[in-house]
XYZ file of C-alpha atoms in Angstrom:
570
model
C 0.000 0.000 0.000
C 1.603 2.766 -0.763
C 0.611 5.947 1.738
C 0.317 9.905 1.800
C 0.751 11.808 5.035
C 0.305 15.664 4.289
C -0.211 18.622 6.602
C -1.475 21.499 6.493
C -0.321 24.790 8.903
C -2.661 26.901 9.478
C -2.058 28.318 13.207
C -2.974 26.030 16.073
C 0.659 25.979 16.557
C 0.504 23.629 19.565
C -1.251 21.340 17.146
C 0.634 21.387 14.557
C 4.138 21.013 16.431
C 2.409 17.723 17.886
C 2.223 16.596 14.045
C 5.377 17.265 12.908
C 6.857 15.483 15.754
C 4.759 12.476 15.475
C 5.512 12.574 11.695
C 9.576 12.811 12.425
C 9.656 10.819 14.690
C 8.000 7.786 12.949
C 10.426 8.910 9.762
C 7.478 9.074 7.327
C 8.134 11.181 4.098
C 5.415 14.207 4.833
C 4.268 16.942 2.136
C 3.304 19.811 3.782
C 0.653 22.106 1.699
C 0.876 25.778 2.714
C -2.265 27.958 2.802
C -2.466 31.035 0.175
C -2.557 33.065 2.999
C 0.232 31.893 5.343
C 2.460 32.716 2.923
C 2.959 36.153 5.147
C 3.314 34.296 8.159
C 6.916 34.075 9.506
C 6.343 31.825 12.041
C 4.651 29.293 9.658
C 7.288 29.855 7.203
C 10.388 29.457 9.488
C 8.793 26.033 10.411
C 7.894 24.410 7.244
C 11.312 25.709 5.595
C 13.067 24.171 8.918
C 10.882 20.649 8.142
C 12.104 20.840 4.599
C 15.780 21.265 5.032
C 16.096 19.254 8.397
C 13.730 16.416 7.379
C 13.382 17.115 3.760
C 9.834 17.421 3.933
C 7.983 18.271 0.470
C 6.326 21.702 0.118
C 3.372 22.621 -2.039
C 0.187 24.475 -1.695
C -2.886 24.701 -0.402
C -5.230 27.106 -2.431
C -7.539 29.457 -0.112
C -8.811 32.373 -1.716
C -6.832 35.487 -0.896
C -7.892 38.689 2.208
C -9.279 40.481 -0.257
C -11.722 38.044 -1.531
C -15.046 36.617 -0.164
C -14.445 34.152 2.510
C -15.405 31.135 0.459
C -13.579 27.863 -1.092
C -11.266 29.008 -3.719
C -13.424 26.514 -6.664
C -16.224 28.652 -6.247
C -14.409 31.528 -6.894
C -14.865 33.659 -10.233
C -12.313 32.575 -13.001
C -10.290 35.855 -12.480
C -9.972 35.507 -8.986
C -8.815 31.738 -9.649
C -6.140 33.277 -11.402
C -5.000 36.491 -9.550
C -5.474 33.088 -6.462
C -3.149 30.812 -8.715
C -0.636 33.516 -9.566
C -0.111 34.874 -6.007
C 0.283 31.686 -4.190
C 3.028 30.093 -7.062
C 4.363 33.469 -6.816
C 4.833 33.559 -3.561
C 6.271 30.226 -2.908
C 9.171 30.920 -5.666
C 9.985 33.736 -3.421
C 10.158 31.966 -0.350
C 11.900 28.309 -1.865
C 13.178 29.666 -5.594
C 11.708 26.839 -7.560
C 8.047 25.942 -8.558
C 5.500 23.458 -6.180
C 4.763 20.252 -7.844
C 2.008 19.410 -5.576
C -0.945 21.449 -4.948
C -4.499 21.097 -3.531
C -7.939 21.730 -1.564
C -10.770 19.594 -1.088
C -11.926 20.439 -4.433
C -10.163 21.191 -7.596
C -12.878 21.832 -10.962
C -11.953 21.454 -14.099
C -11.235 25.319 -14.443
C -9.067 25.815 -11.838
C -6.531 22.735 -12.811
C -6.470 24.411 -16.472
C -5.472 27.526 -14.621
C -2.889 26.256 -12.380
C -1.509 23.950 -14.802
C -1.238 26.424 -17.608
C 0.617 28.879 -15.098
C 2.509 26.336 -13.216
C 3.110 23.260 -15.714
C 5.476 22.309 -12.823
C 2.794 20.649 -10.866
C 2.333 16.885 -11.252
C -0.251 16.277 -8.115
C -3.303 17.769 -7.242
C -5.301 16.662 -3.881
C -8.749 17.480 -5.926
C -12.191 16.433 -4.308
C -14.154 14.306 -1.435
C -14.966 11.109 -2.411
C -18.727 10.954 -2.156
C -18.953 13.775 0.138
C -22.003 16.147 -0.869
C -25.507 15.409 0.082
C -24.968 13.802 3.370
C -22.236 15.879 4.184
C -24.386 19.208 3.404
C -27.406 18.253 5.476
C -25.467 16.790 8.687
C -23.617 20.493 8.410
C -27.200 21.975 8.951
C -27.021 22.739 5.564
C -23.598 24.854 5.494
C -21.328 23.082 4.010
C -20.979 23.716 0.285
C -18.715 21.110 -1.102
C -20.740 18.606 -3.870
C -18.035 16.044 -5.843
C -20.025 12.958 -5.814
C -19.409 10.510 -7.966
C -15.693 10.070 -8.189
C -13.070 7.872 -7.618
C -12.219 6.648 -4.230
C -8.730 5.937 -5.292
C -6.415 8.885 -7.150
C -7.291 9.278 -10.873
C -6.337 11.198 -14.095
C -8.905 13.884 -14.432
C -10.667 14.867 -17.449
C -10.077 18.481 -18.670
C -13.797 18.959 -19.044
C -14.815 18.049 -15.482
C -12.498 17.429 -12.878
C -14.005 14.164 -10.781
C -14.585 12.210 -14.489
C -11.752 10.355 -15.282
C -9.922 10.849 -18.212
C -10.284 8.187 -21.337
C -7.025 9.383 -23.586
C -4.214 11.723 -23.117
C -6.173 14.045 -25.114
C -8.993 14.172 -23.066
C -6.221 14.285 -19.454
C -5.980 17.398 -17.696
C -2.706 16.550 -17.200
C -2.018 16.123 -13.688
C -2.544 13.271 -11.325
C -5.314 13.653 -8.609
C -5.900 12.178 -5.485
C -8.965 12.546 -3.370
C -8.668 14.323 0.065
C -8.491 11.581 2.711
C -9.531 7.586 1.927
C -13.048 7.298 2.809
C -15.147 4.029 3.903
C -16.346 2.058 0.746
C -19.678 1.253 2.976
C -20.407 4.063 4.564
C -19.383 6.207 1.786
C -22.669 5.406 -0.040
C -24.490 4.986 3.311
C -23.808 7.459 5.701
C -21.931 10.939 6.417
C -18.182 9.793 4.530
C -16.601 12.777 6.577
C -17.220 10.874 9.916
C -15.749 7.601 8.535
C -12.938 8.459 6.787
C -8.654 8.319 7.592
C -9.016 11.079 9.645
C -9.218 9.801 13.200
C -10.441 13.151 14.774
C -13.145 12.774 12.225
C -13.749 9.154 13.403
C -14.288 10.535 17.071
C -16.889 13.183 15.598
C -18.836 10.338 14.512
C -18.673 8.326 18.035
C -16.816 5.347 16.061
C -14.240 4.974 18.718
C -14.787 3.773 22.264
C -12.576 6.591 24.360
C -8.750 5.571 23.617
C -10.344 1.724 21.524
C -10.624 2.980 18.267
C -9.972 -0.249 15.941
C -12.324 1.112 13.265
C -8.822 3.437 13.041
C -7.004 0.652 12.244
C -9.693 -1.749 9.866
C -10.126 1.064 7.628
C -6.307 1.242 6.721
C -6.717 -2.759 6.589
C -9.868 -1.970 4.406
C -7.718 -0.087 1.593
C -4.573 -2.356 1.935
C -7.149 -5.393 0.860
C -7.541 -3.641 -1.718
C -4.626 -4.940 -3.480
C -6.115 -8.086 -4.258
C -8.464 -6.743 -6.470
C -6.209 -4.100 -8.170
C -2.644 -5.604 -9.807
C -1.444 -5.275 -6.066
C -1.931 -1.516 -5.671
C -3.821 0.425 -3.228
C -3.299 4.132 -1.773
C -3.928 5.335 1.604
C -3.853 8.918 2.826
C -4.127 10.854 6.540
C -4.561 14.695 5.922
C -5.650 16.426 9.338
C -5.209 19.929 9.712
C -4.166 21.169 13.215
C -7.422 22.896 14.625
C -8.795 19.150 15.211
C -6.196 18.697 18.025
C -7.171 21.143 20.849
C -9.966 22.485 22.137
C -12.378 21.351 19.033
C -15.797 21.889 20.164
C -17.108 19.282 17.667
C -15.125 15.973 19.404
C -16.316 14.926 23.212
C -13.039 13.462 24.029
C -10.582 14.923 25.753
C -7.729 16.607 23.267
C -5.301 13.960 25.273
C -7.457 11.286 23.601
C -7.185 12.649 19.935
C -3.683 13.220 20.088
C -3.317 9.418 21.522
C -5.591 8.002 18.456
C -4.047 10.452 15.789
C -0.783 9.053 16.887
C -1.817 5.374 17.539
C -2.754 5.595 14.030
C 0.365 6.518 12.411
C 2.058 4.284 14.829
C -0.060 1.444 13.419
C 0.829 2.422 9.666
C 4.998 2.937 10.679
C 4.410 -0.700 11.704
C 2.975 -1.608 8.327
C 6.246 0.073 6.772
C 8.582 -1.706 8.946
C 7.301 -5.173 7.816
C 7.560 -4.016 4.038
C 3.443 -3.803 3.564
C 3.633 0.026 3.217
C 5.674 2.504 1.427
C 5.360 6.277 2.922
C 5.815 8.926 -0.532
C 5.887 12.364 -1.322
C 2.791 13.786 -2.909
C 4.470 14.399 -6.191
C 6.871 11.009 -6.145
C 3.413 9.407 -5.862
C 2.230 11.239 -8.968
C 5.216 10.063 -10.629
C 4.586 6.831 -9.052
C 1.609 6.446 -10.284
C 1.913 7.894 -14.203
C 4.592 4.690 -14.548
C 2.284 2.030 -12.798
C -1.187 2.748 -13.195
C -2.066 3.045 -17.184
C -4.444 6.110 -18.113
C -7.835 3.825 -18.472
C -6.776 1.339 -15.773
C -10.092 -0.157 -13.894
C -10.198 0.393 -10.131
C -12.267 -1.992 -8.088
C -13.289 -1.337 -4.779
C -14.886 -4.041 -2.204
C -16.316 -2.423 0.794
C -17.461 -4.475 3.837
C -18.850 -3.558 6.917
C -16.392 -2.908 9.409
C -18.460 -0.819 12.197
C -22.243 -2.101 12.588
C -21.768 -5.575 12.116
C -24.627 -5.785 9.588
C -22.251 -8.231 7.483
C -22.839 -6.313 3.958
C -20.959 -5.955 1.106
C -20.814 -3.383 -1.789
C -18.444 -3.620 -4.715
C -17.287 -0.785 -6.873
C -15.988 -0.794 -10.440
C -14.959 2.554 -11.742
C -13.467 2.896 -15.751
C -13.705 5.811 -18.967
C -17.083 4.896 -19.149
C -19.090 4.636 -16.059
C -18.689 4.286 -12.432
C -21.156 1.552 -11.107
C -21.502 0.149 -7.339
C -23.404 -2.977 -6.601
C -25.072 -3.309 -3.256
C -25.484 -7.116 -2.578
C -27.962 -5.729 0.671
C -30.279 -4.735 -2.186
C -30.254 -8.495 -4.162
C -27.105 -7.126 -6.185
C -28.578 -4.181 -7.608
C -26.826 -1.796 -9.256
C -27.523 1.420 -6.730
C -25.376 3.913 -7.987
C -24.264 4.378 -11.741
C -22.639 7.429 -12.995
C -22.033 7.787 -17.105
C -18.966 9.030 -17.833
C -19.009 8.248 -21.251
C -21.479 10.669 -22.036
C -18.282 13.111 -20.880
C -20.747 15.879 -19.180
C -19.116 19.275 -18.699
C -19.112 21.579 -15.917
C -16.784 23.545 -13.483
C -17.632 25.455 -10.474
C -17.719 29.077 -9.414
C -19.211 32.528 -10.431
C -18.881 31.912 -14.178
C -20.721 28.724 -14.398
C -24.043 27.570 -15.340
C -24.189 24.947 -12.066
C -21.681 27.098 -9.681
C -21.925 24.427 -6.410
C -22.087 21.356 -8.400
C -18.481 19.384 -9.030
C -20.369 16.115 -8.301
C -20.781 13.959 -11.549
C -24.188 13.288 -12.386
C -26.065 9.743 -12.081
C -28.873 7.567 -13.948
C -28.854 5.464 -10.951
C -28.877 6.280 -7.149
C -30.667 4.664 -4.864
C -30.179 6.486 -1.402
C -31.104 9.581 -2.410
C -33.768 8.129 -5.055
C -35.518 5.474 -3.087
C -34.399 2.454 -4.559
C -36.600 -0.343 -3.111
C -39.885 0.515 -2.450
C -40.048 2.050 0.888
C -42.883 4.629 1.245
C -44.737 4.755 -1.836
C -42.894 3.632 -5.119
C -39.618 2.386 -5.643
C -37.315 4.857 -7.094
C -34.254 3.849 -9.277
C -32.722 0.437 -8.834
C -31.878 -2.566 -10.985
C -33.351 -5.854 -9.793
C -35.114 -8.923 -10.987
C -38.703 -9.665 -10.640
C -39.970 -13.480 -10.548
C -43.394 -14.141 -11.373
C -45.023 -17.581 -10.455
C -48.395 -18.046 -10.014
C -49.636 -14.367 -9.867
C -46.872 -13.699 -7.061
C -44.029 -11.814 -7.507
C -41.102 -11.832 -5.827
C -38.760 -8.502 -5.901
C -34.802 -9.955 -5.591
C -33.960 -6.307 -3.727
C -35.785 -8.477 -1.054
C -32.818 -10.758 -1.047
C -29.959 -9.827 0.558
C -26.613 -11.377 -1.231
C -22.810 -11.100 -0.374
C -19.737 -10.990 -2.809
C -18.494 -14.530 -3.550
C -16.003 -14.077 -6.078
C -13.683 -11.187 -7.482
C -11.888 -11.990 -10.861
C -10.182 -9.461 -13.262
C -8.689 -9.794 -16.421
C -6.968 -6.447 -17.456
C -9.820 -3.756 -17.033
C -12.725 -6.189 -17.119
C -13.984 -8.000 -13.943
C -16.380 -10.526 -13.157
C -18.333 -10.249 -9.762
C -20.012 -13.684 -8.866
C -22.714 -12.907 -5.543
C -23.183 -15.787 -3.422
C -27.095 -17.192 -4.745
C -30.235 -16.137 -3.338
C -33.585 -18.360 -2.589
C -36.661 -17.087 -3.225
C -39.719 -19.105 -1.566
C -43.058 -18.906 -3.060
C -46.598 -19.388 -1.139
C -47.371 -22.633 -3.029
C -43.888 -24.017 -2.027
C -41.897 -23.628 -5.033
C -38.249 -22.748 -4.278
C -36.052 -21.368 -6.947
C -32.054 -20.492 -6.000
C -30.843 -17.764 -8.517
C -26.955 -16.871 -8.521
C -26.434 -13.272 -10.342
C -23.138 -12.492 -12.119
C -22.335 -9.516 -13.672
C -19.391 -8.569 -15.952
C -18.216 -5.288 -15.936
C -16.570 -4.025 -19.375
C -14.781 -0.381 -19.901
C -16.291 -0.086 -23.341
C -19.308 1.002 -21.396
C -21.207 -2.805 -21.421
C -22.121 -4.560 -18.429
C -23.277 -8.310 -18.477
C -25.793 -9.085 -16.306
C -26.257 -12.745 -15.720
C -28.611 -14.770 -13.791
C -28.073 -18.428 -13.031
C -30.898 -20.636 -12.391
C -29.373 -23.211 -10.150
C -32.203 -25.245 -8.902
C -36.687 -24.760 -9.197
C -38.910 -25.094 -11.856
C -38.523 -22.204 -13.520
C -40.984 -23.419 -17.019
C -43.303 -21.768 -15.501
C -42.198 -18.627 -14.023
C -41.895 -15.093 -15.437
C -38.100 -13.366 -15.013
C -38.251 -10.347 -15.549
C -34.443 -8.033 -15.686
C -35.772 -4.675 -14.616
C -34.228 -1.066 -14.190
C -35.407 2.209 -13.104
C -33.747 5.150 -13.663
C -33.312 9.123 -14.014
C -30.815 11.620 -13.632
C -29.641 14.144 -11.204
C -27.284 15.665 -8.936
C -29.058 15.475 -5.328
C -32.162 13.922 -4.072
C -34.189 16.019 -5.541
C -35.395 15.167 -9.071
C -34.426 17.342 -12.537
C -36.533 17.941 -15.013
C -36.686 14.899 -17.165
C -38.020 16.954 -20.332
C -35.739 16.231 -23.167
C -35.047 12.398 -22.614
C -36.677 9.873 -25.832
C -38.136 6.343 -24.855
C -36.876 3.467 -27.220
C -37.548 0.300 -28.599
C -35.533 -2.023 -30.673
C -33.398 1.773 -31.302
C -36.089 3.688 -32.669
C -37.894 6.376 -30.400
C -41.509 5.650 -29.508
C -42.048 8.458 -27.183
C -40.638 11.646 -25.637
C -40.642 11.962 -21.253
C -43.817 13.737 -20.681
C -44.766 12.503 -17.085
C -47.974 10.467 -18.463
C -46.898 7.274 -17.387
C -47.524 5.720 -20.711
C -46.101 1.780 -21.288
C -44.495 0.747 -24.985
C -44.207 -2.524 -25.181
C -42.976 -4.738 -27.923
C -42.658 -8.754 -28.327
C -39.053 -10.344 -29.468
C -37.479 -7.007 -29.019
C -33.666 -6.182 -29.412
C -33.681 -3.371 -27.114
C -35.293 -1.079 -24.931
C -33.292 2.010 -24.351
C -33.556 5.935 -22.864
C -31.828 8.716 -24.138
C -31.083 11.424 -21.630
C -29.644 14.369 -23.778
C -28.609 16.086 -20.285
C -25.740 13.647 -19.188
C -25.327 13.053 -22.926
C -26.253 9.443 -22.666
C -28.210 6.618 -23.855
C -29.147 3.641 -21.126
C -29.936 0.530 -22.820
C -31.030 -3.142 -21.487
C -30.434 -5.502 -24.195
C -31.852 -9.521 -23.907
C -29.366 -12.012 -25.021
C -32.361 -14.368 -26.466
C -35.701 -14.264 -26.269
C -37.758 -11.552 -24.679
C -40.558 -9.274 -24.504
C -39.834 -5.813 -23.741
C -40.992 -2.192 -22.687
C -40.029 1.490 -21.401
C -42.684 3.359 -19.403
C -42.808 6.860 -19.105
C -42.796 8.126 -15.388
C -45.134 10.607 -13.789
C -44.094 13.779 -10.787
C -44.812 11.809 -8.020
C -42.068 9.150 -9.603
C -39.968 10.670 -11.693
C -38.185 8.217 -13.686
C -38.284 5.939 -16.929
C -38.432 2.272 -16.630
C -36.735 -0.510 -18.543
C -38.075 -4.430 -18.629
C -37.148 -7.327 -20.072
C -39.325 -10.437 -19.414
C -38.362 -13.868 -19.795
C -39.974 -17.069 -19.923
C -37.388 -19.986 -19.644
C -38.371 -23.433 -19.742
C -36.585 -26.255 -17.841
C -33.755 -26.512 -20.043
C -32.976 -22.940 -19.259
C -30.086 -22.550 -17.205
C -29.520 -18.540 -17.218
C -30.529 -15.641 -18.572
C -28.425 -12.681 -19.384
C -28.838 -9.344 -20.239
C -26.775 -6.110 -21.282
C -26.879 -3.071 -19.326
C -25.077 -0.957 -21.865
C -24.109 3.426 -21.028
C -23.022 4.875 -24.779
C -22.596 7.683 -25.587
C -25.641 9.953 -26.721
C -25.805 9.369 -31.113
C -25.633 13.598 -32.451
């Protein structure tokens, strides 16, 4: 695992003299990111300049917008006071060290502000860049105060996309040149469940979010074992980072345990990685050596997996990521192996924050699919956008969301991987049993494989039906869906116009959505016989619907299906 330990001064000086020490005294290589407006500050300076020539700590920056600009977060900034930001702070730290940073950062980098910094400072190979899956959540448990949307990105670093930041590139023509990582390595879990800043490798954050026990905090230490498993489903590679700034430390009225407690677990923590490095399962880099790092062992287009379990509740789930060019897609095996979350970056949607933009909050990546903040499995009134399969025997119908699954098997060959979920049984009132195994293969050409094995029942005379509901948006709340063309067998029977009108068709090749918005068409495609349809939604369910019904007889041993995300035809 190779790990990142960066600090950032910003006064607390107590604090932050507890860090470096910690950080020297465990001899880990440390990149220290200066604030745009410490630059002024002797005391700050004398320190990080003594780190760097007594313990050859790397400098870069950390972008804040400058006094004389409103007190916000420097991508939501105009584009001219990106620049005049940009400009002073490189400026300022050839004064101070005579040669340009290589690393720079803040939680969030758009696409505008990389173009900016690279084009002034082509020096810089490594950005810190955005929160993985911090937005929603995040906002509301800040009573609604903290403005920082990049949802939909990777957990791991990536090569961003010059058009918008969080999307990863899918040539060197379409790179932004740089390599990113995201600000701190969040839980895979609770990143799609719950509040990602509370459960992430920041252990004062971990104590915010009562995951620690007074001085037992071993969720500390499973979510470093959590990304170092990692390597078993990546070519051996996996990335860890701890970024804390110093006002966590002392006094922080947002932690109930003592500050002699948070400095114990902050430091318990690194102590735990140091041993990781000792035994040769860790190796402690610069920001920028990473980004070099990284450019000679990760390809551009490289697939990242990521397998979250539970390692706080003890509710025993599993969720699986797959992130490529074309899509980012996470299967929750809680919810039968549906596909909850699917973001299409094929369709390579535009945007950057700030003043000058059409969407000046947004960074997240929009989705077709997302089933927290969509409903998913029907809850209240309808469901809300899912995958799953629907059995029909009888006149009853059994929902496989209803099923809750667990990864079995993890198998990759190059950027395609196969997920095999442990199989489900489904019991019917008139006693029938049927065990169904789902499989999915996960392509970077934007096709996903969606098999389901029929292991044991009588399935001749049962209905399957592969089902997915879907929209798009940026938040819980729905857009309007105006715009996006119903299809069948690739020709368009309908435009979205909330009427909740069904077009069906018999021994069809495909049943497909365009959404213009994201750029994208969303297609379900039988492999073999099937009858299909897309429904129109209405506004108290805003969404399109995709089916595919089956009827196997007892020779059948699967059925399989393509979820395919292309690009939107001009």
């Amino acid at each position: 695992m190779i790990f990142n330990l960066i600090h950032r001064p910003c006064g607390h000086y107590e604090s932050y003299d507890f860090q470096r020490k910690c950080a020297h005294e465990l001899n880990f290589k440390t990149t220290i990111l200066i604030p745009s407006r410490q630059f002024d500050n002797e005391r700050v300076m004398e320190s990080v300049k003594e780190d760097n020539r007594n313990f050859n700590d790397e400098i870069g920056i950390w972008l804040d917008p400058l006094s004389d600009m409103p007190d916000t977060q420097v991508w939501l900034l105009s584009r001219e006071d990106k620049v005049k930001t940009v400009k002073y702070s490189v400026d300022a730290f050839i004064k101070h060290f005579g040669y340009p940073p290589k690393c720079v950062g803040n939680y969030v980098m758009d696409s505008q502000l990389i173009e900016i910094l690279k084009d002034y400072c082509p020096q810089v190979t490594t950005v810190v860049a955005g929160c993985f899956e911090e937005g929603v959540k995040v906002f509301h448990g800040c009573n609604n105060s903290w403005y920082l949307f990049s949802e939909g990105m990777s957990w791991n670093p990536w090569y961003p996309s010059k058009t918008q930041s969080v999307r990863p590139a899918e040539s060197s023509e379409d790179w932004a040149g740089v390599v990113a990582v995201p600000h701190l390595s969040r839980d895979l879990v609770l990143g799609y469940e719950g509040r990602n800043d509370f459960f992430a490798s920041h252990p004062a954050n971990i104590q915010r979010g009562l995951a620690n026990d007074g001085v037992i905090h071993n969720y500390d230490y499973n979510l470093v074992d959590q990304y170092r498993m990692q390597e078993d489903y990546n070519n051996g590679f996996s990335y860890y980072q701890i970024h804390v700034s110093p006002g966590w430390f002392f006094g922080n009225p947002n932690i109930l345990d003592s500050s002699e407690t948070t400095c114990r677990l902050y430091r318990e923590t690194l102590e735990y990685l140091a041993s990781l490095k000792e035994e040769g399962k860790l190796i402690d880099m610069h920001l920028s050596e990473f980004g070099e790092y990284y450019k000679k062992n990760v390809p551009l287009g490289t697939t990242d997996v990521g397998v979250g379990k539970d390692i706080l509740f003890g509710s025993g789930k599993h969720y699986m990521w797959v992130l490529n060019s074309s899509y980012r897609a996470l299967v929750d095996t809680f919810q039968g192996g549906s596909v909850g979350d699917l973001r299409p970056y094929i369709g390579k949607y535009e945007a950057f924050t700030g003043v000058d933009s059409d969407k000046p909050l947004m960074n997240s990546y929009p989705y077709l699919v997302q089933s927290q903040y969509r409903s998913g499995l029907k809850h209240h009134h309808e469901d809300g956008a899912r995958t799953t399969l629907f059995v029909t025997l009888n006149g009853e119908t059994l929902d496989m969301c209803n099923y809750p699954s667990k990864i079995d098997k993890v198998q990759r060959t190059g950027n395609d991987v196969r997920l095999e979920l442990k199989p489900v049984t489904m019991k019917f009132k008139d006693g029938s049993v049927f065990e169904i195994q789902t499989v999915y293969d996960f392509y970077a050409n934007g096709e996903i494989g969606l098999t389901r094995r029929l292991l044991s029942g009588d399935f001749s005379k049962a209905e399957l039906c592969e089902y997915i509901k879907a929209c798009y948006g940026f938040t819980e709340y729905p857009e309007n869906m105006k715009g996006i063309s119903l299809l069948l067998n690739g020709e368009k029977v309908a435009d979205y116009g909330y009427n909740a009108k069904i077009y069906s068709k018999a021994s069809v090749g495909s049943v497909a959505a365009v959404i213009p918005a994201v750029n994208t068409l969303l297609e379900l495609k039988p492999c073999g016989e099937a009858t299909g349809s897309v429904c129109d939604g209405h506004h108290f369910s805003p969404f399109f619907t995709l089916k595919l019904k089956y009827t196997p007889d007892k020779n059948t041993k699967e059925i399989k299906s393509w979820l395919n995300i292309k690009k939107q035809k001009a």
